[in-house]
């Protein structure tokens, strides 16, 4: 089992982003994904600057992957995605079918990100024919379905050519919209957004009227209000043949979380509790085939 | 209801089977093989096409059900299949090469490169595009699209890009992609309190209504929530989409079909909405320059809309 660091889903200032990656060059993750996947308006780094940063980071020996936008609307958005796909050197994570097609055109391998809809091995095979070498399972699928998909993939003769990654830690990306919910909250127009999402480096909690953590607003993206934490399921993942567990960056304690995941996977610790690093309650329902927001603490699992 | 659409002038009607192979999987809705065959006959006798939506995402345990749905649809002589899943598209292309295929809105294709993938691999004839693009973006896409485009004209407004919204499964375990259901009825509770009515989804409070206030169905994205110090419709208000006044622009952009949502609706609703749109489209085609949305049309549509408010949704730039 290896660890990966997912793309930063929030709008952070350029210096924060650069410091963040410098810090994680020495961490236990084997793969680092970077790029703007949420909103085309965000410009802490332009596409060319993401590519430059990625090439710089790749000198470390870690695998660096450029991640593309999940929702393309304007022609200019597509232009930005093309620029990443044509970087000429680094692997790309395609987060919708347009980027996938751009990689397939060049006969280059790609990673299918979590917002590419792969719900069965027949789809996996079609995309493997286009160049897919790794997929991040859609976050709403569960362990049993993953086992079935990988079993079918075996029958289709593609199992050994494909790596599987599971979004294991962080607020789940759940939906994308044309509308920006951060500007909606701030009562300003999206066209003149003033990058207000930079004021919320971990998004804006959206709770029920009873104060229950429900969703989390991150510009045009809606995330889970709870933080998915699947470390206690890592052995089951290993047995199923999962290759990578993805940790999604948050502004505080990402390093400590990576360290805890690594220690448990390396069997130097059995302590999967990361309560003190969490800014919201945990969840693991999707993996167990329940509502995504469900959670059973490790101590109560059988 | 299918008859209502046919009789009032729809060019095509889309239907689904009575299971989770389509994105409107609700009790009391949809067709089995026998009724679907009769529906096809009725529609064809009246010059209307029938499309079958098999537009959810099969997981391995259900795969054969989706295969069977495709096979049945092919057998009963439908005019096109509306599919979202790449694996199902591949199956349909291989097994029934003569069938016309449309990419469902659930396929979530918003750009020309994505459309090119589906055209090149599965020779789709048409794509229904998500309700997230502005009018200018629809126009831009239509200019370069390798396939016909169909857009949503009237019905509920999904504020999220279709095919990639997991809010419902996060709250209830069932989503449009996995089960063909959003905010399923079995997870809904209406609770009367001293202050009024509470609506809950898998026990999460979605909204509170005072006595006398109309309590809406607790769709996961349409509740009132707390964000910092404010309580409001943080994602979306319960409104409907109505693009009727954009007809000349949609026509000029080259959009080939307008989809009207009708499957969860009453016969009276379908009759009224289809009748208005038929008149409006005919009027627009006859004389696009002189077209204006008649007040009577708008009034008729408003009277059947959710929340009795309509919006241009993402087609209208200020909304974004």
mmCIF file of N, CA and C in Angstrom, chain B residues 128-177:
data_model
loop_
_atom_site.group_PDB
_atom_site.id
_atom_site.type_symbol
_atom_site.label_atom_id
_atom_site.label_comp_id
_atom_site.label_asym_id
_atom_site.label_seq_id
_atom_site.Cartn_x
_atom_site.Cartn_y
_atom_site.Cartn_z
ATOM 1 N N UNK B 128 -27.434 15.152 -24.601
ATOM 2 C CA UNK B 128 -28.225 16.074 -23.782
ATOM 3 C C UNK B 128 -27.220 16.748 -22.848
ATOM 4 N N UNK B 129 -27.149 18.075 -22.905
ATOM 5 C CA UNK B 129 -26.081 18.716 -22.137
ATOM 6 C C UNK B 129 -26.581 19.197 -20.776
ATOM 7 N N UNK B 130 -25.675 19.146 -19.801
ATOM 8 C CA UNK B 130 -26.038 19.514 -18.431
ATOM 9 C C UNK B 130 -26.516 20.962 -18.319
ATOM 10 N N UNK B 131 -27.330 21.190 -17.297
ATOM 11 C CA UNK B 131 -27.940 22.506 -17.109
ATOM 12 C C UNK B 131 -26.989 23.487 -16.422
ATOM 13 N N UNK B 132 -25.715 23.413 -16.737
ATOM 14 C CA UNK B 132 -24.762 24.314 -16.088
ATOM 15 C C UNK B 132 -24.182 25.345 -17.046
ATOM 16 N N UNK B 133 -24.465 25.180 -18.346
ATOM 17 C CA UNK B 133 -23.846 26.095 -19.306
ATOM 18 C C UNK B 133 -24.712 27.331 -19.516
ATOM 19 N N UNK B 134 -24.056 28.480 -19.722
ATOM 20 C CA UNK B 134 -24.783 29.707 -20.048
ATOM 21 C C UNK B 134 -25.189 29.649 -21.523
ATOM 22 N N UNK B 135 -26.084 30.534 -21.920
ATOM 23 C CA UNK B 135 -26.518 30.583 -23.324
ATOM 24 C C UNK B 135 -25.310 30.746 -24.241
ATOM 25 N N UNK B 136 -24.388 31.645 -23.866
ATOM 26 C CA UNK B 136 -23.198 31.871 -24.706
ATOM 27 C C UNK B 136 -22.362 30.596 -24.797
ATOM 28 N N UNK B 137 -22.290 29.847 -23.697
ATOM 29 C CA UNK B 137 -21.495 28.614 -23.709
ATOM 30 C C UNK B 137 -22.182 27.518 -24.537
ATOM 31 N N UNK B 138 -23.521 27.484 -24.485
ATOM 32 C CA UNK B 138 -24.261 26.522 -25.311
ATOM 33 C C UNK B 138 -23.976 26.817 -26.780
ATOM 34 N N UNK B 139 -24.006 28.097 -27.116
ATOM 35 C CA UNK B 139 -23.779 28.512 -28.507
ATOM 36 C C UNK B 139 -22.370 28.102 -28.955
ATOM 37 N N UNK B 140 -21.422 28.384 -28.104
ATOM 38 C CA UNK B 140 -20.027 28.061 -28.411
ATOM 39 C C UNK B 140 -19.853 26.544 -28.620
ATOM 40 N N UNK B 141 -20.496 25.768 -27.751
ATOM 41 C CA UNK B 141 -20.389 24.315 -27.842
ATOM 42 C C UNK B 141 -21.073 23.805 -29.114
ATOM 43 N N UNK B 142 -22.254 24.359 -29.404
ATOM 44 C CA UNK B 142 -23.013 23.893 -30.571
ATOM 45 C C UNK B 142 -22.236 24.130 -31.863
ATOM 46 N N UNK B 143 -21.466 25.207 -31.918
ATOM 47 C CA UNK B 143 -20.683 25.507 -33.128
ATOM 48 C C UNK B 143 -19.669 24.417 -33.431
ATOM 49 N N UNK B 144 -19.129 23.809 -32.382
ATOM 50 C CA UNK B 144 -18.044 22.841 -32.600
ATOM 51 C C UNK B 144 -18.462 21.397 -32.368
ATOM 52 N N UNK B 145 -19.660 21.200 -31.867
ATOM 53 C CA UNK B 145 -20.052 19.853 -31.456
ATOM 54 C C UNK B 145 -20.113 18.878 -32.628
ATOM 55 N N UNK B 146 -19.557 17.675 -32.448
ATOM 56 C CA UNK B 146 -19.642 16.662 -33.504
ATOM 57 C C UNK B 146 -20.997 15.937 -33.518
ATOM 58 N N UNK B 147 -21.868 16.256 -32.555
ATOM 59 C CA UNK B 147 -23.183 15.596 -32.485
ATOM 60 C C UNK B 147 -24.267 16.645 -32.255
ATOM 61 N N UNK B 148 -25.519 16.254 -32.503
ATOM 62 C CA UNK B 148 -26.650 17.141 -32.202
ATOM 63 C C UNK B 148 -26.704 17.419 -30.700
ATOM 64 N N UNK B 149 -27.185 18.584 -30.349
ATOM 65 C CA UNK B 149 -27.333 18.893 -28.930
ATOM 66 C C UNK B 149 -28.801 19.042 -28.553
ATOM 67 N N UNK B 150 -29.112 18.519 -27.379
ATOM 68 C CA UNK B 150 -30.437 18.692 -26.804
ATOM 69 C C UNK B 150 -30.247 19.393 -25.465
ATOM 70 N N UNK B 151 -31.119 20.351 -25.157
ATOM 71 C CA UNK B 151 -30.973 21.044 -23.870
ATOM 72 C C UNK B 151 -32.255 20.926 -23.052
ATOM 73 N N UNK B 152 -32.116 21.102 -21.766
ATOM 74 C CA UNK B 152 -33.283 21.111 -20.899
ATOM 75 C C UNK B 152 -34.031 22.424 -21.058
ATOM 76 N N UNK B 153 -35.341 22.323 -21.282
ATOM 77 C CA UNK B 153 -36.136 23.527 -21.464
ATOM 78 C C UNK B 153 -36.998 23.863 -20.277
ATOM 79 N N UNK B 154 -37.556 22.824 -19.679
ATOM 80 C CA UNK B 154 -38.536 23.085 -18.636
ATOM 81 C C UNK B 154 -38.592 21.922 -17.651
ATOM 82 N N UNK B 155 -38.614 22.249 -16.367
ATOM 83 C CA UNK B 155 -38.757 21.210 -15.348
ATOM 84 C C UNK B 155 -38.008 21.608 -14.097
ATOM 85 N N UNK B 156 -37.688 20.632 -13.277
ATOM 86 C CA UNK B 156 -36.948 20.918 -12.055
ATOM 87 C C UNK B 156 -35.582 21.461 -12.421
ATOM 88 N N UNK B 157 -35.011 22.182 -11.501
ATOM 89 C CA UNK B 157 -33.705 22.744 -11.754
ATOM 90 C C UNK B 157 -32.677 22.035 -10.876
ATOM 91 N N UNK B 158 -31.788 21.251 -11.532
ATOM 92 C CA UNK B 158 -30.652 20.718 -10.797
ATOM 93 C C UNK B 158 -29.605 21.815 -10.793
ATOM 94 N N UNK B 159 -29.181 22.224 -9.630
ATOM 95 C CA UNK B 159 -28.178 23.289 -9.575
ATOM 96 C C UNK B 159 -26.780 22.701 -9.776
ATOM 97 N N UNK B 160 -26.642 21.399 -9.578
ATOM 98 C CA UNK B 160 -25.346 20.726 -9.737
ATOM 99 C C UNK B 160 -25.250 20.101 -11.129
ATOM 100 N N UNK B 161 -24.026 19.948 -11.601
ATOM 101 C CA UNK B 161 -23.863 19.300 -12.899
ATOM 102 C C UNK B 161 -24.349 17.847 -12.776
ATOM 103 N N UNK B 162 -25.239 17.482 -13.714
ATOM 104 C CA UNK B 162 -25.850 16.163 -13.659
ATOM 105 C C UNK B 162 -24.816 15.063 -13.875
ATOM 106 N N UNK B 163 -25.081 13.928 -13.253
ATOM 107 C CA UNK B 163 -24.213 12.761 -13.422
ATOM 108 C C UNK B 163 -23.040 12.760 -12.460
ATOM 109 N N UNK B 164 -22.823 13.902 -11.803
ATOM 110 C CA UNK B 164 -21.713 13.911 -10.856
ATOM 111 C C UNK B 164 -22.115 14.614 -9.560
ATOM 112 N N UNK B 165 -23.357 14.384 -9.146
ATOM 113 C CA UNK B 165 -23.825 14.934 -7.874
ATOM 114 C C UNK B 165 -24.083 13.782 -6.912
ATOM 115 N N UNK B 166 -23.336 13.762 -5.828
ATOM 116 C CA UNK B 166 -23.428 12.659 -4.874
ATOM 117 C C UNK B 166 -24.070 13.106 -3.557
ATOM 118 N N UNK B 167 -24.685 14.285 -3.549
ATOM 119 C CA UNK B 167 -25.243 14.787 -2.286
ATOM 120 C C UNK B 167 -26.262 13.804 -1.717
ATOM 121 N N UNK B 168 -27.066 13.217 -2.590
ATOM 122 C CA UNK B 168 -28.132 12.336 -2.116
ATOM 123 C C UNK B 168 -27.572 11.056 -1.481
ATOM 124 N N UNK B 169 -26.548 10.479 -2.083
ATOM 125 C CA UNK B 169 -26.014 9.244 -1.480
ATOM 126 C C UNK B 169 -25.229 9.555 -0.206
ATOM 127 N N UNK B 170 -24.676 10.744 -0.133
ATOM 128 C CA UNK B 170 -23.990 11.127 1.106
ATOM 129 C C UNK B 170 -24.991 11.153 2.259
ATOM 130 N N UNK B 171 -26.196 11.656 1.954
ATOM 131 C CA UNK B 171 -27.209 11.769 3.009
ATOM 132 C C UNK B 171 -28.000 10.477 3.214
ATOM 133 N N UNK B 172 -28.260 9.738 2.130
ATOM 134 C CA UNK B 172 -29.216 8.618 2.231
ATOM 135 C C UNK B 172 -28.681 7.273 1.752
ATOM 136 N N UNK B 173 -27.527 7.260 1.106
ATOM 137 C CA UNK B 173 -27.022 6.001 0.551
ATOM 138 C C UNK B 173 -27.463 5.758 -0.887
ATOM 139 N N UNK B 174 -28.423 6.556 -1.396
ATOM 140 C CA UNK B 174 -28.883 6.350 -2.772
ATOM 141 C C UNK B 174 -28.719 7.646 -3.563
ATOM 142 N N UNK B 175 -28.197 7.523 -4.786
ATOM 143 C CA UNK B 175 -27.994 8.713 -5.617
ATOM 144 C C UNK B 175 -28.570 8.467 -7.007
ATOM 145 N N UNK B 176 -28.658 9.523 -7.829
ATOM 146 C CA UNK B 176 -29.094 9.305 -9.215
ATOM 147 C C UNK B 176 -28.175 8.325 -9.946
ATOM 148 N N UNK B 177 -26.876 8.418 -9.750
ATOM 149 C CA UNK B 177 -25.952 7.538 -10.464
ATOM 150 C C UNK B 177 -26.125 6.081 -10.068
#
